[in-house]
Short mmCIF file of C-alpha atoms in Angstrom, two decimals:
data_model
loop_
_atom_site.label_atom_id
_atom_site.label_comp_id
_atom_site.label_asym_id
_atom_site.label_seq_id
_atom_site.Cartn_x
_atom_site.Cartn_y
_atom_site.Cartn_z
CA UNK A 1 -130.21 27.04 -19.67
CA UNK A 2 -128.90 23.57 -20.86
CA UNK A 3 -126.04 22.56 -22.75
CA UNK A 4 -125.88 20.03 -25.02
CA UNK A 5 -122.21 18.53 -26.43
CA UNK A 6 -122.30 15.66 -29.05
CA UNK A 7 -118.79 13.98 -30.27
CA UNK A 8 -117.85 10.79 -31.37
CA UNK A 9 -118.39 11.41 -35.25
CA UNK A 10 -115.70 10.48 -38.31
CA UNK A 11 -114.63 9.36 -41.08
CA UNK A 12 -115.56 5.37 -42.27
CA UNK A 13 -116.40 3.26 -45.01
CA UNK A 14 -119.97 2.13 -45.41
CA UNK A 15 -120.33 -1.18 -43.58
CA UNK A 16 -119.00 0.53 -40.49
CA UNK A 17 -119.76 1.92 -37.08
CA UNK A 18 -119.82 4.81 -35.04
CA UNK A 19 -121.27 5.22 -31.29
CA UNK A 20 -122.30 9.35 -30.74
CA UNK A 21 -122.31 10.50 -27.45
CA UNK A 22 -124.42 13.48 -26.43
CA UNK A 23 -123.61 15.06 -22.49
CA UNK A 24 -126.44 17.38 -21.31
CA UNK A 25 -125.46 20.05 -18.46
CA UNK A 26 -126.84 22.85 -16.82
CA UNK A 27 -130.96 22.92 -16.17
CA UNK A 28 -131.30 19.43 -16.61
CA UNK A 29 -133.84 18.38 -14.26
CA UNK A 30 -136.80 18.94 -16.26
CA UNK A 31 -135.14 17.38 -19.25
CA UNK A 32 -137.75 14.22 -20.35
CA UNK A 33 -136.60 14.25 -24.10
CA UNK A 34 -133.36 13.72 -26.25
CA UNK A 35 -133.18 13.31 -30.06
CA UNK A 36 -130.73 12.90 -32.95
CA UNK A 37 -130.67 14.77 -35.39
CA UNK A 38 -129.16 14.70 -39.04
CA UNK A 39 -128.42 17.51 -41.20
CA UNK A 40 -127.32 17.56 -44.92
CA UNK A 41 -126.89 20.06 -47.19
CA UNK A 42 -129.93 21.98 -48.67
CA UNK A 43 -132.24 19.58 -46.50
CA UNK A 44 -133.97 19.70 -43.52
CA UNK A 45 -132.55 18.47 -40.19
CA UNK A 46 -134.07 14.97 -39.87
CA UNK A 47 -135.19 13.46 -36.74
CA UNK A 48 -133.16 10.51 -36.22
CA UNK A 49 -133.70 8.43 -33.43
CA UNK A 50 -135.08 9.74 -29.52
CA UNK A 51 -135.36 8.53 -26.85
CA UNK A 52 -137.44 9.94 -23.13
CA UNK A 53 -135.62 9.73 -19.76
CA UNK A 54 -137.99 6.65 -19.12
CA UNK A 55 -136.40 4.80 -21.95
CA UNK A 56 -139.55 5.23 -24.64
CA UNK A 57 -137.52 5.11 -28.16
CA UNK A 58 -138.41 6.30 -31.73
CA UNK A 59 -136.37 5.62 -34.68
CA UNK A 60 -136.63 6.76 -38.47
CA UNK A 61 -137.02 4.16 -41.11
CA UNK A 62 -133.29 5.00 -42.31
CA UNK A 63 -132.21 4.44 -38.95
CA UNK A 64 -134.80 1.23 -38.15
CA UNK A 65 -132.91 -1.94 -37.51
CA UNK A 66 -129.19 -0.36 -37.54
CA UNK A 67 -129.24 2.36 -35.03
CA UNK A 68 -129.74 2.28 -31.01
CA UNK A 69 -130.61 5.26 -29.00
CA UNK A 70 -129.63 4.93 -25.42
CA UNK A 71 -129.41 6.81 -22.40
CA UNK A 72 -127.57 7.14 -19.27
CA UNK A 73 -129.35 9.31 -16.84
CA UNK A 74 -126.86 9.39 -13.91
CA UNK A 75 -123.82 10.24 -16.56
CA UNK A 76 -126.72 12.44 -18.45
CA UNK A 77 -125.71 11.61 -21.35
CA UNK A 78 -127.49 9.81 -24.72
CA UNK A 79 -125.79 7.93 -27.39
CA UNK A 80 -126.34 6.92 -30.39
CA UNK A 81 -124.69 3.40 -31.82
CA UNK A 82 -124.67 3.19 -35.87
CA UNK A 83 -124.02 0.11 -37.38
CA UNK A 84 -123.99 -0.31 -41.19
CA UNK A 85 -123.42 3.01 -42.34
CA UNK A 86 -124.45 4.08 -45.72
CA UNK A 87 -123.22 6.87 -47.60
CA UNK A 88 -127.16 8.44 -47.18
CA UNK A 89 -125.88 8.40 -43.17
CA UNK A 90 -123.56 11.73 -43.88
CA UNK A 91 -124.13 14.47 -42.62
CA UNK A 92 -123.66 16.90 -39.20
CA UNK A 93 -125.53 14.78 -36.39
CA UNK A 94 -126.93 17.56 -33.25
CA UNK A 95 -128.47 16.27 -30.20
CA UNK A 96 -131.67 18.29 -29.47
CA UNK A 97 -134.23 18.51 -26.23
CA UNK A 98 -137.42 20.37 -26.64
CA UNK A 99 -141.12 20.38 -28.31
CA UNK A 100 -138.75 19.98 -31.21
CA UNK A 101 -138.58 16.17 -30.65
CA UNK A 102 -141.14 15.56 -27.87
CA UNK A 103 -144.11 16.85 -30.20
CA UNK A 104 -142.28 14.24 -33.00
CA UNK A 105 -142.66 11.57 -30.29
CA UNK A 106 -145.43 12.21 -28.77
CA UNK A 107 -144.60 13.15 -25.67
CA UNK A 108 -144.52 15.96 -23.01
CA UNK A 109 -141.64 18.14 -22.53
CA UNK A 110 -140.94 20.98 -20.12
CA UNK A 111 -138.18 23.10 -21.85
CA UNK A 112 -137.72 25.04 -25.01
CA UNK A 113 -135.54 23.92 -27.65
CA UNK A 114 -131.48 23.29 -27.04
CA UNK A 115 -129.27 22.12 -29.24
CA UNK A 116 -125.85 21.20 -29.62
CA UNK A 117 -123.00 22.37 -32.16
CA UNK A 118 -123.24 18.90 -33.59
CA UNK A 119 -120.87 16.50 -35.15
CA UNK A 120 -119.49 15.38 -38.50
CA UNK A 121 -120.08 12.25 -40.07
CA UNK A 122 -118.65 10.75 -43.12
CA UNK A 123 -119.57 7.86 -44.45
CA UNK A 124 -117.49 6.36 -47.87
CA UNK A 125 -118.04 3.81 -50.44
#
């Protein structure tokens, strides 16, 4: 079993930024994959950004050139800096490890699919 537990999310004005956090416990050591994940109403939860315990990175072309996946393996933990938010940035933002995001990225992964409760964000003109 693994646990994942994202916070960090709120209330801004476009233009602003917030930095997600996402801490993994429980099963972890077979964990190679972490993604972000954004859900809106009546759409389908959109891959974000990922990122693999050996620091390989993917990013959406909404989140190109404003958002940074990292990753802190000895706090496991993965966090996700947005800069420039845009009202299209709203929505409830899950963390996620599992073919979910490895077969996205490419990459192998060794568990089945967690994910966390998620967290709001609200982005305003």
């Amino acid at each position: 079993q693994v646990q994942l537990v994202e916070s960090g999310g709120g209330s801004v004005q476009a233009g602003e930024s917030l930095r997600l956090s996402c801490v993994i416990s429980g099963d972890i050591d077979n964990i190679n994959v972490i993604g972000w994940y954004r859900q809106t109403l009546g759409k389908d939860r959109e891959l974000v950004a990922g990122i693999t315990r050996l620091g390989k990175t993917y990013y959406s072309n909404s989140a190109w050139g404003r958002f940074t996946v990292s990753r802190d393996n000895a706090k496991d933990a993965v966090f996700l800096q947005m800069n420039s938010l845009e009202s299209g940035d709203t929505g409830i933002y899950h963390c996620n490890t599992g073919p979910t995001t490895a077969e996205t990225m490419g990459v192998p992964e060794d568990v089945y699919d967690y994910w966390g409760p998620g967290t709001q964000v609200t982005v305003s003109h």
